[in-house]
Coordinates of C-alpha atoms in Angstrom, one line a residue:
Chain W
M615 CA 174.3 116.3 276.3
I616 CA 176.0 113.2 277.7
K617 CA 173.6 111.0 275.9
N618 CA 174.4 112.9 272.7
M619 CA 178.0 112.4 273.3
N620 CA 177.5 108.7 273.9
T621 CA 175.4 108.4 270.8
H622 CA 178.1 110.2 268.9
Q623 CA 180.8 108.1 270.3
T624 CA 179.0 104.9 269.5
R625 CA 178.1 106.1 266.0
G626 CA 181.5 107.8 265.4
P627 CA 183.6 104.8 264.3
L628 CA 180.8 103.3 262.3
D629 CA 180.1 106.6 260.5
H630 CA 183.8 106.9 259.9
S631 CA 183.9 103.4 258.3
I632 CA 180.9 104.2 256.2
R633 CA 182.5 107.4 255.0
D634 CA 185.6 105.4 254.1
Q635 CA 183.5 102.9 252.2
V636 CA 181.8 105.6 250.2
V637 CA 185.2 107.3 249.5
E638 CA 186.7 104.0 248.5
A639 CA 183.8 103.0 246.2
A640 CA 183.7 106.6 244.8
T641 CA 187.4 106.5 244.1
E642 CA 187.0 103.3 242.1
H643 CA 183.8 104.6 240.4
F644 CA 185.2 108.0 239.4
G645 CA 188.3 106.2 238.4
H646 CA 186.3 104.2 235.8
F647 CA 183.7 106.8 234.7
G648 CA 185.3 110.1 235.4
Y649 CA 184.5 112.7 238.0
E650 CA 182.8 115.5 236.1
K651 CA 180.3 113.3 234.2
T652 CA 179.2 111.2 237.2
T653 CA 176.3 112.3 239.4
V654 CA 175.8 111.3 243.1
S655 CA 172.8 109.3 241.8
D656 CA 175.0 107.3 239.5
L657 CA 177.5 106.8 242.3
A658 CA 174.7 105.7 244.7
K659 CA 173.3 103.2 242.3
A660 CA 176.8 101.8 241.5
I661 CA 177.8 101.3 245.1
G662 CA 174.4 100.1 246.4
F663 CA 173.7 102.9 248.9
S664 CA 170.7 105.3 248.5
K665 CA 171.4 108.8 247.4
A666 CA 169.9 110.1 250.6
Y667 CA 172.2 107.9 252.6
I668 CA 175.3 109.2 250.8
Y669 CA 174.1 112.8 251.5
K670 CA 174.1 111.9 255.2
F671 CA 177.8 111.7 255.0
F672 CA 178.7 114.2 252.3
D673 CA 177.2 117.5 251.4
S674 CA 177.9 117.2 247.7
K675 CA 179.8 115.3 245.0
Q676 CA 182.6 117.8 245.5
A677 CA 182.8 116.9 249.2
I678 CA 183.5 113.3 248.1
G679 CA 186.0 114.5 245.4
E680 CA 187.7 116.6 248.1
V681 CA 188.4 113.6 250.3
I682 CA 189.7 111.6 247.3
C683 CA 191.9 114.5 246.2
K684 CA 193.1 115.1 249.8
N685 CA 194.1 111.5 250.1
R686 CA 196.1 111.5 246.8
L687 CA 197.8 114.8 247.6
G688 CA 198.6 113.4 251.1
M689 CA 200.2 110.4 249.4
V690 CA 202.4 112.8 247.3
M691 CA 203.4 114.7 250.3
D692 CA 204.3 111.5 252.2
I693 CA 206.5 110.4 249.3
V694 CA 208.2 113.8 249.3
N695 CA 208.8 113.8 253.1
A696 CA 210.3 110.3 252.9
A697 CA 212.5 111.3 250.0
I698 CA 214.0 114.4 251.8
A699 CA 214.1 113.0 255.3
D700 CA 217.7 111.7 255.3
A701 CA 219.2 114.2 252.8
P702 CA 222.5 115.4 254.3
T703 CA 222.2 119.1 253.2
A704 CA 219.6 121.7 252.4
S705 CA 220.7 121.7 248.8
E706 CA 220.2 118.0 248.5
K707 CA 216.8 118.4 250.2
L708 CA 215.8 120.9 247.6
R709 CA 216.9 118.7 244.7
R710 CA 215.1 115.7 246.2
L711 CA 212.0 117.7 246.8
F712 CA 211.8 118.8 243.2
K713 CA 212.5 115.3 241.9
S714 CA 210.2 113.4 244.1
I715 CA 207.2 115.8 243.9
T716 CA 207.5 115.7 240.1
E717 CA 207.7 111.9 239.9
A718 CA 205.0 111.3 242.6
S719 CA 202.6 113.8 240.9
G720 CA 203.2 112.1 237.5
D721 CA 202.7 108.6 239.0
L722 CA 199.7 109.4 241.2
F723 CA 197.8 111.6 238.8
F724 CA 198.5 109.9 235.5
H725 CA 198.7 106.3 236.5
D726 CA 194.9 106.7 236.8
R727 CA 193.8 109.3 234.3
K728 CA 190.3 109.7 235.7
I729 CA 191.6 110.4 239.2
Y730 CA 193.8 113.0 237.6
D731 CA 190.6 114.6 236.4
I732 CA 189.5 115.1 240.0
A733 CA 192.8 116.7 240.9
A734 CA 192.7 118.9 237.9
V735 CA 189.2 120.2 238.8
A736 CA 190.4 120.7 242.4
S737 CA 193.4 122.6 241.2
R738 CA 191.5 124.7 238.6
D739 CA 188.7 125.6 241.0
Q740 CA 191.0 126.0 244.0
W741 CA 189.4 123.5 246.3
P742 CA 190.5 123.7 249.9
S743 CA 192.5 120.4 249.5
A744 CA 194.5 121.8 246.6
T745 CA 195.0 125.2 248.4
A746 CA 196.2 123.4 251.6
Y747 CA 198.5 121.3 249.6
E748 CA 200.1 124.3 248.0
Q749 CA 200.5 125.9 251.4
R750 CA 202.2 122.8 252.8
L751 CA 204.6 122.8 249.9
H752 CA 205.3 126.5 250.4
Q753 CA 206.1 125.9 254.0
L754 CA 208.4 123.0 253.2
I755 CA 210.3 125.3 250.7
Q756 CA 210.6 127.9 253.5
Q757 CA 211.9 125.4 255.9
I758 CA 214.6 124.1 253.5
I759 CA 215.7 127.7 252.7
L760 CA 215.9 128.5 256.5
E761 CA 218.0 125.4 257.1
G762 CA 220.3 126.2 254.3
R763 CA 220.7 129.8 255.5
Q764 CA 221.6 128.5 259.0
T765 CA 224.2 126.1 257.7
G766 CA 225.6 128.8 255.4
E767 CA 224.7 126.9 252.2
F768 CA 222.4 129.7 251.0
E769 CA 222.6 133.5 250.8
R770 CA 220.6 135.5 253.4
K771 CA 219.9 138.8 251.5
T772 CA 216.7 138.0 249.7
P773 CA 213.6 138.2 251.8
L774 CA 212.6 134.7 252.8
D775 CA 209.0 135.1 251.5
E776 CA 210.2 136.3 248.2
A777 CA 212.8 133.5 247.7
A778 CA 210.3 130.9 248.8
H779 CA 207.5 132.1 246.6
A780 CA 209.7 132.4 243.5
I781 CA 210.9 128.8 244.0
F782 CA 207.3 127.7 244.5
L783 CA 206.4 129.4 241.2
V784 CA 209.3 127.5 239.4
M785 CA 208.0 124.2 240.7
K786 CA 204.3 124.9 240.1
P787 CA 204.0 123.8 236.5
Y788 CA 205.3 120.4 237.6
I789 CA 203.0 119.9 240.6
S790 CA 199.8 121.5 239.5
P791 CA 197.8 118.7 237.9
V792 CA 196.2 121.0 235.2
Q793 CA 199.7 122.1 234.1
L794 CA 201.7 118.9 234.6
Q795 CA 199.8 117.2 231.7
Y796 CA 201.7 119.6 229.4
N797 CA 205.0 119.0 231.0
L798 CA 205.0 115.3 231.6
E799 CA 207.6 114.5 229.0
T800 CA 210.1 117.1 230.1
A801 CA 209.4 116.9 233.8
S802 CA 212.3 114.7 234.9
S803 CA 214.9 116.7 233.0
A804 CA 213.3 119.9 234.0
A805 CA 213.5 118.9 237.7
V806 CA 217.3 118.5 237.4
L807 CA 217.8 121.7 235.4
L808 CA 215.5 123.9 237.5
S809 CA 216.9 122.6 240.9
A810 CA 220.3 123.6 239.7
L811 CA 219.1 127.0 238.7
I812 CA 217.3 127.5 242.0
L813 CA 220.5 126.4 243.9
R814 CA 222.6 128.9 241.8
S815 CA 220.1 131.6 242.8
M816 CA 220.7 130.9 246.4
A817 CA 224.5 130.7 246.3
P818 CA 225.9 132.8 249.2
Chain B
M1155 CA 211.3 127.8 181.6
I1156 CA 211.4 131.6 181.0
K1157 CA 207.7 131.5 180.3
N1158 CA 207.0 129.6 183.5
M1159 CA 209.1 132.1 185.5
N1160 CA 207.1 134.9 183.8
T1161 CA 203.8 133.3 184.6
H1162 CA 205.0 132.8 188.1
Q1163 CA 206.1 136.4 188.4
T1164 CA 202.8 137.6 187.1
R1165 CA 200.8 135.4 189.3
G1166 CA 203.1 135.8 192.3
P1167 CA 201.8 139.0 193.8
L1168 CA 198.2 138.1 193.0
D1169 CA 198.5 134.7 194.7
H1170 CA 200.1 136.4 197.6
S1171 CA 197.3 138.8 197.9
I1172 CA 194.6 136.0 197.7
R1173 CA 196.5 134.0 200.3
D1174 CA 196.4 137.1 202.5
Q1175 CA 192.7 137.6 201.9
V1176 CA 192.0 134.0 202.9
V1177 CA 194.2 134.3 206.0
E1178 CA 192.5 137.6 207.0
A1179 CA 189.0 136.2 206.5
A1180 CA 189.9 133.0 208.3
T1181 CA 191.3 134.9 211.2
E1182 CA 188.0 136.7 211.6
H1183 CA 186.0 133.6 211.0
F1184 CA 187.9 131.4 213.4
G1185 CA 187.9 134.3 215.8
H1186 CA 184.1 134.2 215.9
F1187 CA 183.4 130.5 215.5
G1188 CA 186.5 128.8 216.9
Y1189 CA 189.2 126.9 215.1
E1190 CA 188.6 123.3 216.1
K1191 CA 184.9 123.3 215.2
T1192 CA 185.2 125.0 211.9
T1193 CA 185.8 123.1 208.7
V1194 CA 187.3 124.4 205.5
S1195 CA 183.8 124.1 203.9
D1196 CA 182.4 126.3 206.6
L1197 CA 185.2 128.8 206.0
A1198 CA 184.8 128.7 202.2
K1199 CA 181.1 129.4 202.5
A1200 CA 181.6 132.2 204.9
I1201 CA 184.2 134.0 202.9
G1202 CA 182.7 133.4 199.5
F1203 CA 185.4 131.3 197.9
S1204 CA 185.0 127.7 196.8
K1205 CA 186.6 125.0 198.9
A1206 CA 188.6 123.9 195.9
Y1207 CA 189.9 127.4 195.4
I1208 CA 191.0 127.6 199.1
Y1209 CA 192.8 124.3 198.7
K1210 CA 194.8 125.8 195.8
F1211 CA 196.5 128.0 198.3
F1212 CA 196.5 125.9 201.5
D1213 CA 196.9 122.2 201.9
S1214 CA 194.7 122.0 204.9
K1215 CA 192.9 123.9 207.6
Q1216 CA 196.0 123.5 209.7
A1217 CA 198.0 125.3 207.0
I1218 CA 195.7 128.3 207.4
G1219 CA 195.9 128.1 211.2
E1220 CA 199.7 127.9 210.9
V1221 CA 199.8 131.3 209.1
I1222 CA 197.5 132.9 211.6
C1223 CA 199.5 131.5 214.5
K1224 CA 202.8 132.5 212.9
N1225 CA 201.4 136.1 212.5
R1226 CA 200.4 136.3 216.1
L1227 CA 203.6 134.8 217.5
G1228 CA 205.5 137.2 215.2
M1229 CA 203.6 140.1 216.8
V1230 CA 204.6 138.9 220.3
M1231 CA 208.2 138.7 219.2
D1232 CA 208.1 142.2 217.6
I1233 CA 206.8 143.6 220.9
V1234 CA 209.5 141.8 222.9
N1235 CA 212.3 143.0 220.6
A1236 CA 211.0 146.6 220.8
A1237 CA 210.8 146.4 224.6
I1238 CA 214.4 145.2 225.0
A1239 CA 216.0 147.2 222.2
D1240 CA 217.1 150.2 224.3
A1241 CA 217.7 148.4 227.6
P1242 CA 221.0 149.6 229.1
T1243 CA 222.1 146.3 230.6
A1244 CA 221.7 142.5 230.0
S1245 CA 220.0 142.2 233.3
E1246 CA 217.4 144.9 232.3
K1247 CA 217.0 143.1 229.0
L1248 CA 216.1 139.9 230.8
R1249 CA 213.6 141.7 233.0
R1250 CA 212.0 143.4 230.1
L1251 CA 211.9 140.2 228.1
F1252 CA 210.0 138.3 230.8
K1253 CA 207.6 141.2 231.4
S1254 CA 206.9 142.0 227.8
I1255 CA 206.5 138.4 226.6
T1256 CA 204.1 137.7 229.4
E1257 CA 202.0 140.8 228.8
A1258 CA 202.0 140.5 225.0
S1259 CA 201.1 136.8 225.2
G1260 CA 198.2 137.6 227.6
D1261 CA 197.0 140.4 225.3
L1262 CA 197.3 138.7 222.0
F1263 CA 196.0 135.3 223.0
F1264 CA 193.3 136.3 225.4
H1265 CA 192.0 139.5 223.9
D1266 CA 190.5 137.2 221.4
R1267 CA 189.7 133.9 223.0
K1268 CA 189.1 132.0 219.8
I1269 CA 192.4 133.0 218.4
Y1270 CA 193.9 131.8 221.6
D1271 CA 192.4 128.4 220.7
I1272 CA 194.5 128.2 217.5
A1273 CA 197.6 129.1 219.5
A1274 CA 196.8 126.5 222.1
V1275 CA 196.3 123.7 219.5
A1276 CA 199.6 124.9 217.8
S1277 CA 201.4 124.7 221.1
R1278 CA 199.8 121.4 222.2
D1279 CA 200.4 119.7 218.8
Q1280 CA 203.8 121.3 218.3
W1281 CA 203.1 123.0 215.0
P1282 CA 206.2 124.3 213.2
S1283 CA 205.1 127.9 214.0
A1284 CA 205.0 127.2 217.7
T1285 CA 208.3 125.3 217.6
A1286 CA 210.0 128.0 215.6
Y1287 CA 208.8 130.6 218.1
E1288 CA 210.2 128.6 221.0
Q1289 CA 213.5 128.4 219.2
R1290 CA 213.6 132.1 218.6
L1291 CA 213.0 132.8 222.3
H1292 CA 215.7 130.3 223.2
Q1293 CA 218.2 132.1 221.0
L1294 CA 217.2 135.5 222.4
I1295 CA 217.8 134.2 226.0
Q1296 CA 221.2 132.9 224.9
Q1297 CA 222.1 136.2 223.3
I1298 CA 221.2 138.1 226.5
I1299 CA 223.2 135.7 228.6
L1300 CA 226.2 136.0 226.3
E1301 CA 226.0 139.8 226.4
G1302 CA 225.8 139.8 230.3
R1303 CA 228.8 137.4 230.4
Q1304 CA 230.8 139.8 228.2
T1305 CA 230.0 142.8 230.3
G1306 CA 230.7 140.9 233.5
E1307 CA 227.1 141.1 234.8
F1308 CA 226.6 137.3 234.7
E1309 CA 228.7 134.3 235.9
R1310 CA 230.5 132.2 233.3
K1311 CA 230.7 128.8 234.9
T1312 CA 227.4 127.3 234.0
P1313 CA 227.4 125.9 230.4
L1314 CA 225.6 128.4 228.2
D1315 CA 223.1 125.8 226.9
E1316 CA 222.2 124.7 230.4
A1317 CA 221.6 128.2 231.7
A1318 CA 219.6 129.2 228.7
H1319 CA 217.4 126.1 228.7
A1320 CA 216.7 126.4 232.5
I1321 CA 215.6 130.1 232.0
F1322 CA 213.5 129.1 229.0
L1323 CA 211.8 126.5 231.2
V1324 CA 211.1 129.1 233.9
M1325 CA 209.4 131.3 231.3
K1326 CA 207.5 128.6 229.5
P1327 CA 204.4 128.5 231.7
Y1328 CA 203.9 132.2 230.9
I1329 CA 204.4 132.0 227.2
S1330 CA 202.9 128.7 226.2
P1331 CA 199.3 129.5 225.4
V1332 CA 198.0 126.2 226.8
Q1333 CA 199.7 126.8 230.1
L1334 CA 199.3 130.6 230.3
Q1335 CA 195.5 130.3 230.7
Y1336 CA 196.2 128.8 234.2
N1337 CA 198.7 131.5 235.1
L1338 CA 197.0 134.7 233.8
E1339 CA 196.2 136.1 237.2
T1340 CA 199.6 135.6 238.6
A1341 CA 201.6 136.3 235.4
S1342 CA 202.6 139.9 236.1
S1343 CA 203.8 139.4 239.6
A1344 CA 205.4 136.1 238.6
A1345 CA 207.4 137.9 235.8
V1346 CA 208.9 140.2 238.5
L1347 CA 209.7 137.5 241.0
L1348 CA 211.0 135.0 238.5
S1349 CA 213.2 137.6 236.7
A1350 CA 214.8 138.4 240.0
L1351 CA 215.4 134.7 240.8
I1352 CA 216.9 134.2 237.3
L1353 CA 219.2 137.2 237.8
R1354 CA 220.3 135.9 241.3
S1355 CA 221.1 132.6 239.6
M1356 CA 223.4 134.4 237.2
A1357 CA 225.2 136.6 239.7
P1358 CA 229.0 136.4 239.1

């Protein structure tokens, strides 16, 4: 047991770095050739590892896609958190949340069209990374509502769950990669108009 | 001139009925084989007219698709108008509008997946039929807001255009065929939650 642990400890950081290398190479490879059309064999050949070796670290192509997707969605969430961190009011937090998540999603998914494809598959097929991301956004919306209710900026009659879920639904077409592609042109003006509508809906 | 008019009058109803026949046959044909993959030659062969004869009545395949699309969108709008006609209040009209347009869009586009494809192309490529439909919906939303402002159900501070456009944007993912496909499962609960949010936003 101790031996196993030691072995694991010794291998841990190396494994981790190899996983990272595979993810980094796969991000670039999928970025060029697309996610859906590329097989693990293609990927193995392109990055110079054997297919069996890649399968030591990832169960499937989706498992690699998952990590790439999680990284990108994590980047979006970091940008959002930075944008709202110093907002003086809950209302301003909500406005900045809508604006920054729309912009960051547009930038990170459409800057690189092929990476967008992975996010779109993840969103369509409800990968854990996409589901976890939606849950985090849901929680963030709840937190902002609670804060605004405490400061008296927002009304308190509507059940918290209901208010939060409705706001999430208003935002969804601008954060879901599969839907955002149809809303890219209108996204920035929509973020302004829809934040204002949401804030009117929460007026005390 | 009089002769021309007479000729036109004589030919008018016949032309009209042939146009209708082409549209009817095309609706069925596209419904089986899809819109994007079918050529006017395929269509001509299948319905037993010559290609040249079809081109006498329609400039292009899109022109036929346009009529099919316009008919379907007209059916959606008829269902919506019937649903809101006897609503006792502007609030109830808004609720019924959201519910009926979501249901009718789901039924009419997804009952027949291939007809949905035409509507999706129309929506993606902004065909006049799709644009006109969006404008009619926009106007309907404005009318309901105005009515609610007159009866004192809704606030009057927000510029009418802004309020109407924001509501239109909230509804869009559930009426745009390209986006509705991603929202079908949640559409009926979303219509309830989002109507309630919209009504809260208009509380006086």
